[in-house]
Amino acid sequence: MRRSRGLAAALALSLAGSGAAVGLGLVPTAAAITPPVAFTADPLPTWQPNGVVWALAEAGGTVFVGGTFSSVRPPAGGAGAEQSAVNFAALDAATGAPTSCSLSFTIGSGTATVRALTLSPDKKTLYAGGYFGAVNGTPVSSIAAIDVATCTVKQSFRPAFAATVRALAVTDDTVYAGGDFLTVAGQPRQRFAAVGAADGALRPFRADADDPGRAVEVTPDGANVVLGGDFFTVNGTNTHALAVVDAASGALTKTYPGFIETNSVVKDIATDATGFYTANEGTGGGVFDGRIALNLSDFNQRWRDTCLGATQAVLPYRSVLYSASHAHDCSSVGEYPDGQRHHLLAQPTSAVGKLGWAPDTNDGIGEGIGPRVMAVGSKAGTDYLWVGGEFTTVNGAAQQSLTRFSSTGDTGAPTTPVASAAAFRPGEVQVRWRTSLDLDDSALTYRIYRNGAATPIGTVTADSLFFKRPQASWTDTTAQAGQSYTYRVTATDAAGNVSAPSGTVSVTVPVSADAYPSQVRADGAQLYWRYDESSLPYVADSSDGNQAGVHQNAPALRQSPGAVGGPSTAIGFNGTNAHVYGDRRQSVGSTYSIETWFRTATTQGGKLVGFGNQQINGSSQYDKHVYMTDDGRLVYGVYTGATRTITTAASYNDDKWHHVVATQGPGGMTLYVDGAQKGTLNVTTHENFSGYWRVGFDGLGGWPDRPTSEHFAGLIDETAVYPGVLSAAQVQNHYALASAPADTVVQLTASEDTYANAGAPDGNYGSSGSLAVRGTSLYASYLRFALPAAPAGTVLKSATLSVKTSTMAGAGTTDTVSVVPVTGAWTEAGTTYNNRPGLGSTALGGFPGIPDGSAVHTAGLDTAAVAGALGGPWSLALTSAGTDALWLWSSEAAANEGTPRLTLTFGAP
């Protein structure tokens, strides 16, 4: 019921990164808000009605609000007192506060309401429609004209509508109305009518509909009027919910029989220079709840968005279509499945796909619809998107029925990234994170910080949406074998708002390739969940496919021992409600392999791994899955119009780790357990649908030997999906590699540490939180570690020392710091400069200068020298020949920050 004259905005795309970075697709060029979105998602303080807002219009920096309410009050924490506002308010577009314009829309009996507001083309007259009998005491009949300059009723405009007016559109000389009425000025006019804009005289326009009209819009050329509503006929012709008629006569120009489902209606229509857009609401099953774009050139469909969730309003503005709905299922257009309601969305006027703008409301009062109407108001060069309805919260904060968003002043920071790190071979660390959520920026810049440094070591730009937060990653190719590193990640939006840093993640780089995960990656896995995370809800993908997962209902993390040798852990499912689902919607090709490890003693079965069309809820489509029966047998199945399955003869619920692989390709289906083939089936097809990989739960209705529980109870580890068929040899190799000896990494903190100070020869610094190193005048630091013996059958493969500079200014040094063995006796509590121990002459390792800034630094040590000291206490010292002091945290530092650490890696000879 409104028109947008905004200029088109192009969607520019770019990809930025540094180092070995993997973002996710091309992303919009950085700006204050990610283009082409024009508004932030940060709600501004706005006075709020005590009822429902049905209508909005704007003129000269004033926003007019109509609805069913009796007062307006300040926003939470705002100044001022509640004011009377009977179904109408006029608010300043820039401040959200009431102006001096005050009008009361009343009726003698029943409940008065304002359902439609629109401005004349010159914005000098405000037209209001609804159900009311007077405005400020002046008699009217469900429609009125208001002089904007004086805020008074125009006495010359007095048409009589016999029932509620729900929609208005106006040209220079004509007002078009839609609603429930059957007569106007005593003359037959069924649900649509036209009157003179100046005098309200009835026009000959006839577009009689059999059910209520809810939307009316004049095409930009003024030649036609687009009608929307509940109707099934216009002027006796079949055209459900939508019609285009001649602006002068009302004769049909375009009809739409069968175009919109019979149990759906059109709630709103808006136009721009290229087309018109409908907001649709349905009731019952098989409804159409979404949006349609139609061309003005031929009135035919340009696109149709079939999201479910009762669209109430559409607003095209600068090539973006903003919509108000409670869209809860957009799976039919390749977006999010049925679940949470999202009330405010944006998409290009040229396409269906959603953009990165998603502020939200709740359903609120009344019918529980949420937002119902939108309008743009401008003042002092700033545009404001106003949203009205029956909601009572905006972005989780209390705010009733009315809110607004600005074109400037983006203040909302992205959510904190959830990061992890993994190293599978020498010289590489894969840093991964679930992309952050920013309600008005889909293009975010991520900075990776190593060892607490203030300067990022890598930068990645990646795209995310509220329903699509895929994994991004960056590979540190400067990491040294045997050394330990910590990483943190931040997200920054285009306005410069920075998230809190992610939690610190630690990793030790192996001195030789980790056999099992390296082989899974080498064999082409495009999803590889190892379940080593220590916090919810992110499941990192260790493949190059960046297909992360999400924990649902808090499965048990870091269950040990895992299925594969080494420090990797498993995940535990409770058999009741916990599972993991994929973060990326996808389709599965004609060839694939599914692999996982499991351990259970359950007698209620459950889904191990499968593909379904839902993420959180049980899927209505599900196949390409492996599940367990109540007696512990494994079933691998696909759906081809009928269930096609392979079932093992043996049971595997013996509380031991088992390996299962299911493949399908040109040779049919094959199931392997513990490296051995357990069955084949000559079936090369499966059900084709877009969906998500699921672990631990999904639907099994209609499948043979359906278990008591669709939720799996037990441990799962090392889940991988491949886009090809694993050979029998590859499967057997994976099974064998899981039991191959893995390197053992031991991290030791200093049992004692202190430093000597030539400036205080008798001073002892054993209880200090700091260590110091300098040549002149001398500082020397001493560290003692209790070294373990090498585990049976292994040798020491590497040793590294990690220290952290303190936060004091100038804590770094430009001088080389050497790590040398201590040859004399010393104690933390008794060592001074005067009795400091002797040192060996051969350096074990060193730091070639350390920059300022509190950060961790690691040096490799002589492996043979350390190996000779295994099994007992061992001391080393930090020394320098220069004059620039180095200051480090000691083991006594607050919160154990930066405690010196020795990392030892043991492995097969």
PDB file of N, CA, C and O in Angstrom, residues 181-237:
ATOM      1  N   PHE A 181     -16.628  -3.119   3.231  1.00  0.00           N
ATOM      2  CA  PHE A 181     -17.868  -2.411   2.895  1.00  0.00           C
ATOM      3  C   PHE A 181     -18.547  -3.007   1.660  1.00  0.00           C
ATOM      4  O   PHE A 181     -17.914  -3.615   0.797  1.00  0.00           O
ATOM      5  N   LEU A 182     -19.875  -2.787   1.603  1.00  0.00           N
ATOM      6  CA  LEU A 182     -20.677  -3.186   0.443  1.00  0.00           C
ATOM      7  C   LEU A 182     -21.297  -1.994  -0.266  1.00  0.00           C
ATOM      8  O   LEU A 182     -21.763  -2.111  -1.404  1.00  0.00           O
ATOM      9  N   THR A 183     -21.322  -0.845   0.450  1.00  0.00           N
ATOM     10  CA  THR A 183     -21.847   0.382  -0.170  1.00  0.00           C
ATOM     11  C   THR A 183     -20.967   1.555   0.212  1.00  0.00           C
ATOM     12  O   THR A 183     -20.313   1.559   1.272  1.00  0.00           O
ATOM     13  N   VAL A 184     -20.957   2.569  -0.646  1.00  0.00           N
ATOM     14  CA  VAL A 184     -20.288   3.850  -0.382  1.00  0.00           C
ATOM     15  C   VAL A 184     -21.270   4.943  -0.792  1.00  0.00           C
ATOM     16  O   VAL A 184     -21.789   4.938  -1.916  1.00  0.00           O
ATOM     17  N   ALA A 185     -21.518   5.860   0.135  1.00  0.00           N
ATOM     18  CA  ALA A 185     -22.485   6.935  -0.111  1.00  0.00           C
ATOM     19  C   ALA A 185     -23.832   6.369  -0.555  1.00  0.00           C
ATOM     20  O   ALA A 185     -24.531   6.958  -1.386  1.00  0.00           O
ATOM     21  N   GLY A 186     -24.177   5.201  -0.001  1.00  0.00           N
ATOM     22  CA  GLY A 186     -25.449   4.569  -0.307  1.00  0.00           C
ATOM     23  C   GLY A 186     -25.490   3.842  -1.630  1.00  0.00           C
ATOM     24  O   GLY A 186     -26.518   3.242  -1.967  1.00  0.00           O
ATOM     25  N   GLN A 187     -24.388   3.858  -2.395  1.00  0.00           N
ATOM     26  CA  GLN A 187     -24.345   3.206  -3.693  1.00  0.00           C
ATOM     27  C   GLN A 187     -23.572   1.882  -3.596  1.00  0.00           C
ATOM     28  O   GLN A 187     -22.628   1.758  -2.819  1.00  0.00           O
ATOM     29  N   PRO A 188     -23.940   0.886  -4.388  1.00  0.00           N
ATOM     30  CA  PRO A 188     -23.243  -0.402  -4.313  1.00  0.00           C
ATOM     31  C   PRO A 188     -21.767  -0.278  -4.707  1.00  0.00           C
ATOM     32  O   PRO A 188     -21.453   0.196  -5.794  1.00  0.00           O
ATOM     33  N   ARG A 189     -20.933  -0.672  -3.816  1.00  0.00           N
ATOM     34  CA  ARG A 189     -19.502  -0.793  -4.089  1.00  0.00           C
ATOM     35  C   ARG A 189     -18.994  -1.905  -3.157  1.00  0.00           C
ATOM     36  O   ARG A 189     -18.901  -1.712  -1.941  1.00  0.00           O
ATOM     37  N   GLN A 190     -18.693  -3.049  -3.722  1.00  0.00           N
ATOM     38  CA  GLN A 190     -18.380  -4.225  -2.913  1.00  0.00           C
ATOM     39  C   GLN A 190     -16.872  -4.383  -2.730  1.00  0.00           C
ATOM     40  O   GLN A 190     -16.157  -4.789  -3.630  1.00  0.00           O
ATOM     41  N   ARG A 191     -16.397  -3.994  -1.555  1.00  0.00           N
ATOM     42  CA  ARG A 191     -15.021  -4.197  -1.065  1.00  0.00           C
ATOM     43  C   ARG A 191     -13.968  -3.315  -1.710  1.00  0.00           C
ATOM     44  O   ARG A 191     -12.894  -3.169  -1.159  1.00  0.00           O
ATOM     45  N   PHE A 192     -14.236  -2.732  -2.877  1.00  0.00           N
ATOM     46  CA  PHE A 192     -13.307  -1.765  -3.460  1.00  0.00           C
ATOM     47  C   PHE A 192     -14.107  -0.601  -4.026  1.00  0.00           C
ATOM     48  O   PHE A 192     -15.201  -0.788  -4.572  1.00  0.00           O
ATOM     49  N   ALA A 193     -13.531   0.608  -3.905  1.00  0.00           N
ATOM     50  CA  ALA A 193     -14.224   1.792  -4.405  1.00  0.00           C
ATOM     51  C   ALA A 193     -13.211   2.888  -4.635  1.00  0.00           C
ATOM     52  O   ALA A 193     -12.062   2.815  -4.172  1.00  0.00           O
ATOM     53  N   ALA A 194     -13.657   3.942  -5.339  1.00  0.00           N
ATOM     54  CA  ALA A 194     -12.821   5.115  -5.576  1.00  0.00           C
ATOM     55  C   ALA A 194     -13.655   6.360  -5.349  1.00  0.00           C
ATOM     56  O   ALA A 194     -14.827   6.418  -5.754  1.00  0.00           O
ATOM     57  N   VAL A 195     -13.039   7.351  -4.677  1.00  0.00           N
ATOM     58  CA  VAL A 195     -13.711   8.628  -4.425  1.00  0.00           C
ATOM     59  C   VAL A 195     -12.759   9.749  -4.796  1.00  0.00           C
ATOM     60  O   VAL A 195     -11.534   9.561  -4.881  1.00  0.00           O
ATOM     61  N   GLY A 196     -13.301  10.958  -4.986  1.00  0.00           N
ATOM     62  CA  GLY A 196     -12.479  12.105  -5.307  1.00  0.00           C
ATOM     63  C   GLY A 196     -11.559  12.463  -4.159  1.00  0.00           C
ATOM     64  O   GLY A 196     -11.964  12.464  -2.995  1.00  0.00           O
ATOM     65  N   ALA A 197     -10.318  12.799  -4.462  1.00  0.00           N
ATOM     66  CA  ALA A 197      -9.345  13.107  -3.419  1.00  0.00           C
ATOM     67  C   ALA A 197      -9.672  14.408  -2.705  1.00  0.00           C
ATOM     68  O   ALA A 197      -9.327  14.574  -1.527  1.00  0.00           O
ATOM     69  N   ALA A 198     -10.344  15.338  -3.397  1.00  0.00           N
ATOM     70  CA  ALA A 198     -10.644  16.630  -2.785  1.00  0.00           C
ATOM     71  C   ALA A 198     -12.014  16.653  -2.120  1.00  0.00           C
ATOM     72  O   ALA A 198     -12.150  17.108  -0.974  1.00  0.00           O
ATOM     73  N   ASP A 199     -13.031  16.125  -2.795  1.00  0.00           N
ATOM     74  CA  ASP A 199     -14.394  16.266  -2.288  1.00  0.00           C
ATOM     75  C   ASP A 199     -15.015  14.961  -1.800  1.00  0.00           C
ATOM     76  O   ASP A 199     -16.122  14.958  -1.273  1.00  0.00           O
ATOM     77  N   GLY A 200     -14.326  13.816  -2.019  1.00  0.00           N
ATOM     78  CA  GLY A 200     -14.870  12.542  -1.563  1.00  0.00           C
ATOM     79  C   GLY A 200     -16.015  12.036  -2.386  1.00  0.00           C
ATOM     80  O   GLY A 200     -16.660  11.041  -1.999  1.00  0.00           O
ATOM     81  N   ALA A 201     -16.293  12.665  -3.536  1.00  0.00           N
ATOM     82  CA  ALA A 201     -17.415  12.232  -4.369  1.00  0.00           C
ATOM     83  C   ALA A 201     -17.122  10.856  -4.962  1.00  0.00           C
ATOM     84  O   ALA A 201     -16.002  10.557  -5.372  1.00  0.00           O
ATOM     85  N   LEU A 202     -18.147  10.026  -5.006  1.00  0.00           N
ATOM     86  CA  LEU A 202     -18.001   8.669  -5.492  1.00  0.00           C
ATOM     87  C   LEU A 202     -17.660   8.665  -6.979  1.00  0.00           C
ATOM     88  O   LEU A 202     -18.303   9.338  -7.779  1.00  0.00           O
ATOM     89  N   ARG A 203     -16.654   7.889  -7.357  1.00  0.00           N
ATOM     90  CA  ARG A 203     -16.244   7.738  -8.748  1.00  0.00           C
ATOM     91  C   ARG A 203     -16.993   6.553  -9.372  1.00  0.00           C
ATOM     92  O   ARG A 203     -17.455   5.643  -8.670  1.00  0.00           O
ATOM     93  N   PRO A 204     -17.069   6.512 -10.702  1.00  0.00           N
ATOM     94  CA  PRO A 204     -17.754   5.396 -11.363  1.00  0.00           C
ATOM     95  C   PRO A 204     -16.972   4.081 -11.292  1.00  0.00           C
ATOM     96  O   PRO A 204     -17.493   3.031 -11.691  1.00  0.00           O
ATOM     97  N   PHE A 205     -15.760   4.103 -10.818  1.00  0.00           N
ATOM     98  CA  PHE A 205     -14.906   2.916 -10.681  1.00  0.00           C
ATOM     99  C   PHE A 205     -15.672   1.791  -9.991  1.00  0.00           C
ATOM    100  O   PHE A 205     -16.194   1.955  -8.898  1.00  0.00           O
ATOM    101  N   ARG A 206     -15.739   0.588 -10.665  1.00  0.00           N
ATOM    102  CA  ARG A 206     -16.397  -0.576 -10.082  1.00  0.00           C
ATOM    103  C   ARG A 206     -15.470  -1.788 -10.195  1.00  0.00           C
ATOM    104  O   ARG A 206     -15.117  -2.222 -11.282  1.00  0.00           O
ATOM    105  N   ALA A 207     -15.054  -2.310  -9.045  1.00  0.00           N
ATOM    106  CA  ALA A 207     -14.249  -3.544  -8.991  1.00  0.00           C
ATOM    107  C   ALA A 207     -14.792  -4.350  -7.828  1.00  0.00           C
ATOM    108  O   ALA A 207     -14.183  -4.446  -6.763  1.00  0.00           O
ATOM    109  N   ASP A 208     -15.994  -4.887  -8.017  1.00  0.00           N
ATOM    110  CA  ASP A 208     -16.708  -5.543  -6.929  1.00  0.00           C
ATOM    111  C   ASP A 208     -16.128  -6.935  -6.658  1.00  0.00           C
ATOM    112  O   ASP A 208     -15.984  -7.758  -7.567  1.00  0.00           O
ATOM    113  N   ALA A 209     -15.804  -7.183  -5.395  1.00  0.00           N
ATOM    114  CA  ALA A 209     -15.235  -8.462  -4.988  1.00  0.00           C
ATOM    115  C   ALA A 209     -16.190  -9.175  -4.051  1.00  0.00           C
ATOM    116  O   ALA A 209     -16.993  -8.542  -3.352  1.00  0.00           O
ATOM    117  N   ASP A 210     -16.077 -10.508  -4.014  1.00  0.00           N
ATOM    118  CA  ASP A 210     -17.009 -11.288  -3.210  1.00  0.00           C
ATOM    119  C   ASP A 210     -16.561 -11.452  -1.760  1.00  0.00           C
ATOM    120  O   ASP A 210     -17.344 -11.908  -0.920  1.00  0.00           O
ATOM    121  N   ASP A 211     -15.321 -11.120  -1.441  1.00  0.00           N
ATOM    122  CA  ASP A 211     -14.809 -11.189  -0.071  1.00  0.00           C
ATOM    123  C   ASP A 211     -13.930  -9.978   0.189  1.00  0.00           C
ATOM    124  O   ASP A 211     -13.556  -9.255  -0.750  1.00  0.00           O
ATOM    125  N   PRO A 212     -13.562  -9.729   1.452  1.00  0.00           N
ATOM    126  CA  PRO A 212     -12.908  -8.464   1.798  1.00  0.00           C
ATOM    127  C   PRO A 212     -11.661  -8.147   0.993  1.00  0.00           C
ATOM    128  O   PRO A 212     -10.893  -9.021   0.591  1.00  0.00           O
ATOM    129  N   GLY A 213     -11.486  -6.839   0.786  1.00  0.00           N
ATOM    130  CA  GLY A 213     -10.268  -6.314   0.194  1.00  0.00           C
ATOM    131  C   GLY A 213      -9.311  -5.895   1.299  1.00  0.00           C
ATOM    132  O   GLY A 213      -9.722  -5.277   2.288  1.00  0.00           O
ATOM    133  N   ARG A 214      -8.017  -6.217   1.139  1.00  0.00           N
ATOM    134  CA  ARG A 214      -7.026  -5.899   2.170  1.00  0.00           C
ATOM    135  C   ARG A 214      -5.876  -5.043   1.668  1.00  0.00           C
ATOM    136  O   ARG A 214      -5.103  -4.520   2.474  1.00  0.00           O
ATOM    137  N   ALA A 215      -5.728  -4.928   0.367  1.00  0.00           N
ATOM    138  CA  ALA A 215      -4.604  -4.169  -0.182  1.00  0.00           C
ATOM    139  C   ALA A 215      -5.031  -3.525  -1.489  1.00  0.00           C
ATOM    140  O   ALA A 215      -5.778  -4.116  -2.276  1.00  0.00           O
ATOM    141  N   VAL A 216      -4.539  -2.320  -1.726  1.00  0.00           N
ATOM    142  CA  VAL A 216      -4.805  -1.614  -2.970  1.00  0.00           C
ATOM    143  C   VAL A 216      -3.599  -0.724  -3.271  1.00  0.00           C
ATOM    144  O   VAL A 216      -3.056  -0.080  -2.366  1.00  0.00           O
ATOM    145  N   GLU A 217      -3.154  -0.743  -4.520  1.00  0.00           N
ATOM    146  CA  GLU A 217      -1.975   0.017  -4.908  1.00  0.00           C
ATOM    147  C   GLU A 217      -2.112   0.459  -6.351  1.00  0.00           C
ATOM    148  O   GLU A 217      -2.531  -0.339  -7.218  1.00  0.00           O
ATOM    149  N   VAL A 218      -1.785   1.708  -6.626  1.00  0.00           N
ATOM    150  CA  VAL A 218      -1.837   2.245  -7.981  1.00  0.00           C
ATOM    151  C   VAL A 218      -0.488   2.025  -8.646  1.00  0.00           C
ATOM    152  O   VAL A 218       0.566   2.263  -8.031  1.00  0.00           O
ATOM    153  N   THR A 219      -0.497   1.568  -9.889  1.00  0.00           N
ATOM    154  CA  THR A 219       0.769   1.391 -10.599  1.00  0.00           C
ATOM    155  C   THR A 219       1.422   2.751 -10.838  1.00  0.00           C
ATOM    156  O   THR A 219       0.726   3.780 -10.897  1.00  0.00           O
ATOM    157  N   PRO A 220       2.736   2.802 -10.967  1.00  0.00           N
ATOM    158  CA  PRO A 220       3.423   4.096 -11.089  1.00  0.00           C
ATOM    159  C   PRO A 220       2.933   4.961 -12.245  1.00  0.00           C
ATOM    160  O   PRO A 220       2.978   6.192 -12.158  1.00  0.00           O
ATOM    161  N   ASP A 221       2.455   4.343 -13.334  1.00  0.00           N
ATOM    162  CA  ASP A 221       1.961   5.152 -14.447  1.00  0.00           C
ATOM    163  C   ASP A 221       0.534   5.642 -14.242  1.00  0.00           C
ATOM    164  O   ASP A 221       0.000   6.394 -15.077  1.00  0.00           O
ATOM    165  N   GLY A 222      -0.110   5.224 -13.146  1.00  0.00           N
ATOM    166  CA  GLY A 222      -1.461   5.667 -12.839  1.00  0.00           C
ATOM    167  C   GLY A 222      -2.540   5.003 -13.652  1.00  0.00           C
ATOM    168  O   GLY A 222      -3.727   5.312 -13.476  1.00  0.00           O
ATOM    169  N   ALA A 223      -2.172   4.069 -14.519  1.00  0.00           N
ATOM    170  CA  ALA A 223      -3.161   3.486 -15.426  1.00  0.00           C
ATOM    171  C   ALA A 223      -3.941   2.349 -14.805  1.00  0.00           C
ATOM    172  O   ALA A 223      -5.076   2.080 -15.228  1.00  0.00           O
ATOM    173  N   ASN A 224      -3.355   1.672 -13.827  1.00  0.00           N
ATOM    174  CA  ASN A 224      -4.006   0.497 -13.268  1.00  0.00           C
ATOM    175  C   ASN A 224      -3.947   0.515 -11.751  1.00  0.00           C
ATOM    176  O   ASN A 224      -3.123   1.209 -11.142  1.00  0.00           O
ATOM    177  N   VAL A 225      -4.807  -0.284 -11.152  1.00  0.00           N
ATOM    178  CA  VAL A 225      -4.844  -0.454  -9.707  1.00  0.00           C
ATOM    179  C   VAL A 225      -4.718  -1.950  -9.423  1.00  0.00           C
ATOM    180  O   VAL A 225      -5.419  -2.762 -10.040  1.00  0.00           O
ATOM    181  N   VAL A 226      -3.806  -2.281  -8.504  1.00  0.00           N
ATOM    182  CA  VAL A 226      -3.618  -3.671  -8.107  1.00  0.00           C
ATOM    183  C   VAL A 226      -4.406  -3.913  -6.827  1.00  0.00           C
ATOM    184  O   VAL A 226      -4.279  -3.144  -5.854  1.00  0.00           O
ATOM    185  N   LEU A 227      -5.210  -4.956  -6.810  1.00  0.00           N
ATOM    186  CA  LEU A 227      -6.086  -5.267  -5.694  1.00  0.00           C
ATOM    187  C   LEU A 227      -5.633  -6.567  -5.026  1.00  0.00           C
ATOM    188  O   LEU A 227      -5.251  -7.528  -5.706  1.00  0.00           O
ATOM    189  N   GLY A 228      -5.704  -6.611  -3.710  1.00  0.00           N
ATOM    190  CA  GLY A 228      -5.401  -7.828  -2.980  1.00  0.00           C
ATOM    191  C   GLY A 228      -6.389  -8.033  -1.859  1.00  0.00           C
ATOM    192  O   GLY A 228      -6.974  -7.073  -1.335  1.00  0.00           O
ATOM    193  N   GLY A 229      -6.604  -9.291  -1.470  1.00  0.00           N
ATOM    194  CA  GLY A 229      -7.532  -9.555  -0.376  1.00  0.00           C
ATOM    195  C   GLY A 229      -7.883 -11.011  -0.267  1.00  0.00           C
ATOM    196  O   GLY A 229      -7.120 -11.905  -0.658  1.00  0.00           O
ATOM    197  N   ASP A 230      -9.090 -11.251   0.269  1.00  0.00           N
ATOM    198  CA  ASP A 230      -9.581 -12.610   0.481  1.00  0.00           C
ATOM    199  C   ASP A 230     -10.414 -13.132  -0.689  1.00  0.00           C
ATOM    200  O   ASP A 230     -10.764 -14.313  -0.720  1.00  0.00           O
ATOM    201  N   PHE A 231     -10.774 -12.285  -1.611  1.00  0.00           N
ATOM    202  CA  PHE A 231     -11.798 -12.561  -2.623  1.00  0.00           C
ATOM    203  C   PHE A 231     -11.412 -13.706  -3.564  1.00  0.00           C
ATOM    204  O   PHE A 231     -10.251 -14.072  -3.722  1.00  0.00           O
ATOM    205  N   PHE A 232     -12.474 -14.244  -4.198  1.00  0.00           N
ATOM    206  CA  PHE A 232     -12.310 -15.267  -5.231  1.00  0.00           C
ATOM    207  C   PHE A 232     -12.755 -14.769  -6.599  1.00  0.00           C
ATOM    208  O   PHE A 232     -12.381 -15.351  -7.611  1.00  0.00           O
ATOM    209  N   THR A 233     -13.551 -13.709  -6.596  1.00  0.00           N
ATOM    210  CA  THR A 233     -13.974 -13.119  -7.869  1.00  0.00           C
ATOM    211  C   THR A 233     -13.907 -11.598  -7.775  1.00  0.00           C
ATOM    212  O   THR A 233     -14.079 -11.015  -6.699  1.00  0.00           O
ATOM    213  N   VAL A 234     -13.647 -10.967  -8.923  1.00  0.00           N
ATOM    214  CA  VAL A 234     -13.758  -9.516  -9.076  1.00  0.00           C
ATOM    215  C   VAL A 234     -14.605  -9.276 -10.320  1.00  0.00           C
ATOM    216  O   VAL A 234     -14.310  -9.825 -11.394  1.00  0.00           O
ATOM    217  N   ASN A 235     -15.632  -8.495 -10.121  1.00  0.00           N
ATOM    218  CA  ASN A 235     -16.595  -8.241 -11.208  1.00  0.00           C
ATOM    219  C   ASN A 235     -17.094  -9.550 -11.817  1.00  0.00           C
ATOM    220  O   ASN A 235     -17.280  -9.671 -13.032  1.00  0.00           O
ATOM    221  N   GLY A 236     -17.278 -10.557 -10.945  1.00  0.00           N
ATOM    222  CA  GLY A 236     -17.834 -11.832 -11.358  1.00  0.00           C
ATOM    223  C   GLY A 236     -16.859 -12.781 -12.022  1.00  0.00           C
ATOM    224  O   GLY A 236     -17.232 -13.892 -12.385  1.00  0.00           O
ATOM    225  N   THR A 237     -15.586 -12.389 -12.153  1.00  0.00           N
ATOM    226  CA  THR A 237     -14.583 -13.222 -12.826  1.00  0.00           C
ATOM    227  C   THR A 237     -13.664 -13.872 -11.806  1.00  0.00           C
ATOM    228  O   THR A 237     -13.245 -13.240 -10.836  1.00  0.00           O
TER     229      THR A 237
END
